[in-house]
Tab-separated table of C-alpha atoms in Angstrom:
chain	number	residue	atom	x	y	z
A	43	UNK	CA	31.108	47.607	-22.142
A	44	UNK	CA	27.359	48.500	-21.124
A	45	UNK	CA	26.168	47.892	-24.549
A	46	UNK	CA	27.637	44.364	-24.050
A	47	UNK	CA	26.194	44.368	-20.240
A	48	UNK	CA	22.906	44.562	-21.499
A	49	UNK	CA	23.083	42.301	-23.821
A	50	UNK	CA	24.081	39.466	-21.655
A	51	UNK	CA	21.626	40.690	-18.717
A	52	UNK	CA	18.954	40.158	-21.710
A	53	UNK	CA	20.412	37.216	-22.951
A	54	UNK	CA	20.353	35.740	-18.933
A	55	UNK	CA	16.896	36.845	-18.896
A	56	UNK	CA	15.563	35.105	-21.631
A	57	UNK	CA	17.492	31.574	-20.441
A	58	UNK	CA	15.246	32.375	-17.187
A	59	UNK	CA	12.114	32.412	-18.633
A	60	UNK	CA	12.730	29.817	-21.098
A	61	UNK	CA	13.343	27.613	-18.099
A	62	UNK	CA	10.321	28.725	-16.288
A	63	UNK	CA	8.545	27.939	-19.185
A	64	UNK	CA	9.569	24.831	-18.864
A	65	UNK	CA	9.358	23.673	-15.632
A	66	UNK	CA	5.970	24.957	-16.081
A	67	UNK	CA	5.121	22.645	-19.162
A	68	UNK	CA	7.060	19.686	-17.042
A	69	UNK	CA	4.393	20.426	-14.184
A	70	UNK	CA	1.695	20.886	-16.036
A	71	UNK	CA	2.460	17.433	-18.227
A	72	UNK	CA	3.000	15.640	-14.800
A	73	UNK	CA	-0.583	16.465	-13.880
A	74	UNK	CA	-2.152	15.384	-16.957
A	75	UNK	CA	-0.457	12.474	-17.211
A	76	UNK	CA	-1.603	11.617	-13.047
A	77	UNK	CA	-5.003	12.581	-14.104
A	78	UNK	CA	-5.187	10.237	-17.270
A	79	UNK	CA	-3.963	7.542	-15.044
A	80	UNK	CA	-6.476	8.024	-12.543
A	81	UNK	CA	-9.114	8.343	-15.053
A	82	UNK	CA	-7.987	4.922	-16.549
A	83	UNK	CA	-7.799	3.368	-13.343
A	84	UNK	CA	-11.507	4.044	-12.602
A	85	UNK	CA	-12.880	3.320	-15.870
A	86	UNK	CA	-10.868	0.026	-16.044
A	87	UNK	CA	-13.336	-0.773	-13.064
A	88	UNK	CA	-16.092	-0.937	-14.471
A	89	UNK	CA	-15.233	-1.871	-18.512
A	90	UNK	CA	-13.788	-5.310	-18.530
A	91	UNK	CA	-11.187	-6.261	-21.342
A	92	UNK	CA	-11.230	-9.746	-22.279
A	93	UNK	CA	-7.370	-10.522	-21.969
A	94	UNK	CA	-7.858	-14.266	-21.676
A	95	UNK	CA	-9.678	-16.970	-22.500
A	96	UNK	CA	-10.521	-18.051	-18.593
A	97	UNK	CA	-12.369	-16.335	-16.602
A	98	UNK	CA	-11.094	-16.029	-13.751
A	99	UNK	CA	-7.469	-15.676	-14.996
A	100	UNK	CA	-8.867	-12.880	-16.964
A	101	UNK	CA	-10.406	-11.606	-13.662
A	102	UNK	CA	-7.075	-11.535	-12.153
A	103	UNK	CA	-5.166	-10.011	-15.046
A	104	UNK	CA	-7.927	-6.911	-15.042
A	105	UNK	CA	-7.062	-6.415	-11.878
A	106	UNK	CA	-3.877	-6.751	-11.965
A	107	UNK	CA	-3.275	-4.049	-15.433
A	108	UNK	CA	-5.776	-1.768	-13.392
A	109	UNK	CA	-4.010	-1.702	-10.073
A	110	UNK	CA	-0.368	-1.217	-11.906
A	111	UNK	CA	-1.843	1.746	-13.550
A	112	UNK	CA	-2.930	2.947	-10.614
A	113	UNK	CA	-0.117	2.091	-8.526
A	114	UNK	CA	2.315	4.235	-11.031
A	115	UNK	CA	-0.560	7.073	-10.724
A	116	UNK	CA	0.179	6.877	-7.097
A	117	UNK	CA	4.244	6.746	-6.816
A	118	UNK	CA	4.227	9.464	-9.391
A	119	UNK	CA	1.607	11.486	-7.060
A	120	UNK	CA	4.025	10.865	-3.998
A	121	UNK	CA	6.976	12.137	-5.464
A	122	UNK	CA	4.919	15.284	-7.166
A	123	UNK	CA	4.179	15.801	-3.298
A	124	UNK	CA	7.792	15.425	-2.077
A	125	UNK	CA	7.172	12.196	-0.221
A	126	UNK	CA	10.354	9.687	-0.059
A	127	UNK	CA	8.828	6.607	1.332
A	128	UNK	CA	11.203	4.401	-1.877
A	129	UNK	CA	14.732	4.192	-0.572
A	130	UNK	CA	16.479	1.455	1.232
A	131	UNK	CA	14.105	0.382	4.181
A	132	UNK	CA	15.035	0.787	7.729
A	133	UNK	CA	13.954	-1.713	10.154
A	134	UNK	CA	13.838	-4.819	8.593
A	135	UNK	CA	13.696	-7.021	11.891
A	136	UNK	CA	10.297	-4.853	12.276
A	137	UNK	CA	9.283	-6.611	9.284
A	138	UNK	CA	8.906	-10.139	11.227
A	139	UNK	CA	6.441	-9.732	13.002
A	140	UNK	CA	4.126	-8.168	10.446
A	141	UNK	CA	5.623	-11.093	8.499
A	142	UNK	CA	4.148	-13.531	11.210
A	143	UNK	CA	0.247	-11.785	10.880
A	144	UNK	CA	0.286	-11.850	7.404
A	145	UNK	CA	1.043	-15.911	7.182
A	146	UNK	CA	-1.258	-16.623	9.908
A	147	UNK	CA	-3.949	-15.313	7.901
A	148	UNK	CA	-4.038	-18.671	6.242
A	149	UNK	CA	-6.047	-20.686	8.226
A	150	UNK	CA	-3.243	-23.650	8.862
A	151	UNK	CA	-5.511	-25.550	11.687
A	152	UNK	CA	-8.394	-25.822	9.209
A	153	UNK	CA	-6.136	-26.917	6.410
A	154	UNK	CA	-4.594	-29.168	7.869
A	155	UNK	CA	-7.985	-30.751	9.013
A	156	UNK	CA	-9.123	-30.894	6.329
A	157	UNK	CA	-10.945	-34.182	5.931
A	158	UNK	CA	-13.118	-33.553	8.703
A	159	UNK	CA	-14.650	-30.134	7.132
A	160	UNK	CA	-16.633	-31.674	4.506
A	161	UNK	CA	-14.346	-31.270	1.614
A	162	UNK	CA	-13.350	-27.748	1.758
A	163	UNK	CA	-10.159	-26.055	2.348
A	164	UNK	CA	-9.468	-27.670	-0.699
A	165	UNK	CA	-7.233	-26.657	-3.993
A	166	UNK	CA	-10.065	-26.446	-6.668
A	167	UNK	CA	-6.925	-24.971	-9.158
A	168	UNK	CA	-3.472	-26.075	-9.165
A	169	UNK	CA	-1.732	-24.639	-12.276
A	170	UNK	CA	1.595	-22.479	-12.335
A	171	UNK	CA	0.045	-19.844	-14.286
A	172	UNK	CA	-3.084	-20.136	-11.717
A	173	UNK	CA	-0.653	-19.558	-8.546
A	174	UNK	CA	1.480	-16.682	-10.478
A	175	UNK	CA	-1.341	-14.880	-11.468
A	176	UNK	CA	-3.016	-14.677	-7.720
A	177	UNK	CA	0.058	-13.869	-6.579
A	178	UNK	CA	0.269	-10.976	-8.682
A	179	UNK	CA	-3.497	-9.990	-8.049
A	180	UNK	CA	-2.662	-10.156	-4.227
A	181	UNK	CA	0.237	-8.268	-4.540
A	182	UNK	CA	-0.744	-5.278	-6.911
A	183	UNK	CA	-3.740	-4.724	-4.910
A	184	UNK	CA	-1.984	-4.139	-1.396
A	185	UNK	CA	0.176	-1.578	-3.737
A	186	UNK	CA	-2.421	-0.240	-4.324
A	187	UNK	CA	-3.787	0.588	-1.422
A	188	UNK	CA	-0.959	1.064	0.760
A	189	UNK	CA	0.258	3.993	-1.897
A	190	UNK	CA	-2.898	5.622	-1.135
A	191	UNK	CA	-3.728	4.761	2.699
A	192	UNK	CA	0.236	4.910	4.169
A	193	UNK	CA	1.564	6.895	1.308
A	194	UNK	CA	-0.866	9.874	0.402
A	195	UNK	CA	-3.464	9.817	3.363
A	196	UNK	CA	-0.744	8.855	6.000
A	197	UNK	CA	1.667	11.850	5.035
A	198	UNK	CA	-1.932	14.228	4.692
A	199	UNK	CA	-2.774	13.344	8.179
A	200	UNK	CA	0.459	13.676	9.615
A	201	UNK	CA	0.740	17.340	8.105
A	202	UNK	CA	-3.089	18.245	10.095
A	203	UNK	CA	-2.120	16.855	13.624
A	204	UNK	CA	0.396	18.829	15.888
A	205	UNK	CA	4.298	17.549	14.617
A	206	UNK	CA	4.845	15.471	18.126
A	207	UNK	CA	4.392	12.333	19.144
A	208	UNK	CA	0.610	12.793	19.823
A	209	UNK	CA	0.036	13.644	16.370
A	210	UNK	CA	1.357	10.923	14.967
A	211	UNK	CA	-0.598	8.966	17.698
A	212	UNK	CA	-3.628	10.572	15.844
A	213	UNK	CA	-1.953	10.372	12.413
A	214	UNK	CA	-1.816	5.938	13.331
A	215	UNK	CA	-5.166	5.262	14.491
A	216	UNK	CA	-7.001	8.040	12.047
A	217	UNK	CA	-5.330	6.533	9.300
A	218	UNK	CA	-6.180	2.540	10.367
A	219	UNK	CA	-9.807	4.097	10.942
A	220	UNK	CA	-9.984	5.773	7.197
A	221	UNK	CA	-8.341	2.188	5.735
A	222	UNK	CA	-11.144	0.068	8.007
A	223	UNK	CA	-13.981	2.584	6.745
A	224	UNK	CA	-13.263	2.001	3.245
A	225	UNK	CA	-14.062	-1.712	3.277
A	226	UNK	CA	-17.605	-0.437	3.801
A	227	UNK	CA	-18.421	-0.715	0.184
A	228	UNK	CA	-17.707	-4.653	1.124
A	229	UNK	CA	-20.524	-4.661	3.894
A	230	UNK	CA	-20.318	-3.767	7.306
A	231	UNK	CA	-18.852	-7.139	8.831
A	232	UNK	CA	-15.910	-8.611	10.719
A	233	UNK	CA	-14.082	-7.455	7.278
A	234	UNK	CA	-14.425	-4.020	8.994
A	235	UNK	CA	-13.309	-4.652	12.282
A	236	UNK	CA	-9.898	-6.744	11.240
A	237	UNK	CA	-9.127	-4.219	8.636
A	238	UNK	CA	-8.668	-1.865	11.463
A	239	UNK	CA	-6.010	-4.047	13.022
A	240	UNK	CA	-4.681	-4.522	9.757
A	241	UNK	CA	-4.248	-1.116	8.810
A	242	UNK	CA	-2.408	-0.586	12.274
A	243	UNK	CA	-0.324	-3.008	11.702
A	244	UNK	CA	0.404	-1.712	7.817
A	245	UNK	CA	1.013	1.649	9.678
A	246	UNK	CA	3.582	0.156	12.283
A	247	UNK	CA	5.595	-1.144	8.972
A	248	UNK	CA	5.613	2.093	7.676
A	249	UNK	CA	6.974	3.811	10.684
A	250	UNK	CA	9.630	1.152	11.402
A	251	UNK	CA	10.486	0.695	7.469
A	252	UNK	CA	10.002	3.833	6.125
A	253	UNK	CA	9.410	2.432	2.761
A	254	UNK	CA	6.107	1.666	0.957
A	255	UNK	CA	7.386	-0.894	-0.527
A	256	UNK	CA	7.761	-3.032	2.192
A	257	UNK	CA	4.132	-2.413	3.370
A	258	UNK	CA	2.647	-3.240	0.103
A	259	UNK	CA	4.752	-6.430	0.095
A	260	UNK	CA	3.092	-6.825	3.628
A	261	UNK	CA	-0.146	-6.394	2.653
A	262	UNK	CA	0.054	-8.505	-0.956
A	263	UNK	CA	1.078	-11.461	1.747
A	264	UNK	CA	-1.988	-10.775	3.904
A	265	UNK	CA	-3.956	-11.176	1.096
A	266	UNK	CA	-2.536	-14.143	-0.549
A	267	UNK	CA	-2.683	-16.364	2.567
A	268	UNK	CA	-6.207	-15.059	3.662
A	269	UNK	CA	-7.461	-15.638	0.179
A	270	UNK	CA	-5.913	-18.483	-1.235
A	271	UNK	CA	-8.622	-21.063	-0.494
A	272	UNK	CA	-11.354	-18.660	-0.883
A	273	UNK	CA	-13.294	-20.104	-3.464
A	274	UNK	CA	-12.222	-20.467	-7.120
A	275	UNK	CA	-15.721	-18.651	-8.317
A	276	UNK	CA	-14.776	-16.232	-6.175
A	277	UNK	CA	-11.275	-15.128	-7.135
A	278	UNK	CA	-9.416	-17.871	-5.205
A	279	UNK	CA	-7.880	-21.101	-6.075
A	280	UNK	CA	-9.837	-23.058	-3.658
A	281	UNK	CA	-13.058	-24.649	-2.734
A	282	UNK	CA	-14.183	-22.093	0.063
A	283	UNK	CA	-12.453	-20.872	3.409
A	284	UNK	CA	-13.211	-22.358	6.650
A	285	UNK	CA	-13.258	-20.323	9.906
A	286	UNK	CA	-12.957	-23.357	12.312
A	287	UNK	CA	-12.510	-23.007	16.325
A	288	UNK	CA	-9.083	-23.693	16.343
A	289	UNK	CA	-8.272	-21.789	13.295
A	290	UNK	CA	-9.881	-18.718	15.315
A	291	UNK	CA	-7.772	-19.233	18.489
A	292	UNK	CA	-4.341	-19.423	16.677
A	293	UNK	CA	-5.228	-16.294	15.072
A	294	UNK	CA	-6.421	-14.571	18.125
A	295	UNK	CA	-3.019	-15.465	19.662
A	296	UNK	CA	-0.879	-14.239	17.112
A	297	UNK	CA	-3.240	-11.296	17.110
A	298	UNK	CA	-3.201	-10.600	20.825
A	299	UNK	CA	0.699	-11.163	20.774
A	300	UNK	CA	1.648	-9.205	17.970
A	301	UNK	CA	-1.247	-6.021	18.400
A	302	UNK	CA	0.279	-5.484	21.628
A	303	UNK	CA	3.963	-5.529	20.559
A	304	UNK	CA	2.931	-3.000	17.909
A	305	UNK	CA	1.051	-0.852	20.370
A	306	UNK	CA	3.750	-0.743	22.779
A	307	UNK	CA	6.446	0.225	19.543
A	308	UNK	CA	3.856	2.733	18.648
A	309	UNK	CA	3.809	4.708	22.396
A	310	UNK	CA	7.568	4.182	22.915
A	311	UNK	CA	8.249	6.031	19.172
A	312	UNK	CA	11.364	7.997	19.926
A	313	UNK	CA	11.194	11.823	18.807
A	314	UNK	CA	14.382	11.091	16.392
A	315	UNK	CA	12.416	8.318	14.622
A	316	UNK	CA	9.302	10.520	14.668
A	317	UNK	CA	11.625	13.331	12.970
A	318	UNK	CA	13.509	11.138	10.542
A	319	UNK	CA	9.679	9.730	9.061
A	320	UNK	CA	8.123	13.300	9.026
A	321	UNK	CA	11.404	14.274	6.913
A	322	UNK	CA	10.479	11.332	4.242
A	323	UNK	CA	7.367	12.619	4.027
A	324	UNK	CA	8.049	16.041	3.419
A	325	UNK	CA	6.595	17.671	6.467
A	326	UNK	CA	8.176	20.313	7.813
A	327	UNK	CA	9.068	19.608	11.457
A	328	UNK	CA	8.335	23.393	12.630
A	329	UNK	CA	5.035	24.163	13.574
């Protein structure tokens, strides 16, 4: 009976550290396969493949392969780090007015006047493919980004600051300040400024939502009404974007309107709500 003790206490022993072994080969192949993705994503920056025969449809599609590469670099990086932010979204009536900011960003009073501005705010490109493939571009970039600036930053910040509601106070406007920042590399302009508000706002959806999902498809919106006119030589399908007066007051109202709703959401957070995020992103709610 010993004899045959031992040898199952061996046998058990040797099924442990075959299974350490692998779960160490499964980590370490997770890694490498983050890192290649990374790497691709950067050097997909800078080398440009000549998918198709158009330019700027080729432009788009470049992005586009880039960003998906980097956005599956990302969800696998958020899962590695025990983040949940991909189940079914909470909140969706949260969703409308983020909705409502990221529609407004096309510039409806100057389109609709457009006669009177000189030819622009025009459609310079009106194919299928043309629409599909901006749509895509719009949308794979705020995937993109929200994966790293509400999923990976977000959840980093929120682990630093104290786990109350000040911290996540400090975890909402570090994180919009970080995402504003980053639009440097653009030039410091307005771009800077209303990426600030932006990335509140794409913070607010997160924290109502709980799903980075819903922000990206947020933030793909933004982009696609903002930049839909922009001109055609310059990645959009029109003939250039006009910032008229009245175009500028609608979209201060909305602003005005909506930024305080969100603020006032934001300070009246409830501590269960607070709890229930930190939990998704795989804080631990104990000091």
């Amino acid at each position: 009976m010993c004899y045959n003790s031992l040898v199952k206490d061996k046998k058990r022993g040797e099924t442990v550290q075959t299974e350490d072994r692998r779960k160490k080969i499964k980590n370490w192949i997770e890694i490498a396969v983050i890192a290649l993705l990374c790497v691709a994503t950067v050097v997909l920056d800078f080398v440009k493949i000549p998918y198709l025969k158009d330019s700027l449809q080729n432009a788009w599609l470049s992005k586009i392969v880039q960003q998906t590469i980097g956005s599956v670099a990302g969800i696998l990086l958020l899962r590695r780090l025990g983040i949940k932010l991909f189940g079914k979204p909470q909140g969706w009536l949260y969703l409308i007015p983020c909705l409502i900011v990221a529609i407004d960003n096309f510039q409806f009073y100057a389109y609709f006047n457009r006669e009177t501005l000189g030819g622009a705010m025009q459609f310079a490109r009106t194919g299928v493919w043309d629409f599909v493939l901006f749509a895509l571009y719009c949308f794979f970039i705020g995937l993109f980004e929200e994966l790293i600036f509400r999923g990976v930053i977000f959840a980093v910040l929120a682990g630093i600051f104290s786990k109350d509601k000040k911290g996540l106070i400090l975890t909402f406007v570090l994180s919009s300040v970080i995402f504003a920042l980053s639009h440097l590399v653009n030039g410091f302009s307005i771009q800077v400024a209303y990426t600030l508000l932006t990335g509140g706002l794409f913070a607010f959806c997160l924290m109502k939502t709980r799903n980075i999902f819903c922000c990206a498809f947020v933030h793909g919106l933004y982009n696609f009404c903002g930049l839909l006119l922009g001109k055609a030589s310059e990645n959009g399908l029109g003939t250039g974007i006009v910032l008229d007066t009245g175009t500028c007051i609608t979209m201060a109202i909305v602003g005005v309107l909506v930024g305080a709703f969100v603020v006032y959401k934001v300070l009246t957070y409830t501590e269960q709500e607070r709890s229930t995020l930190y939990a998704q992103l795989g804080i631990p709610d104990k000091e």
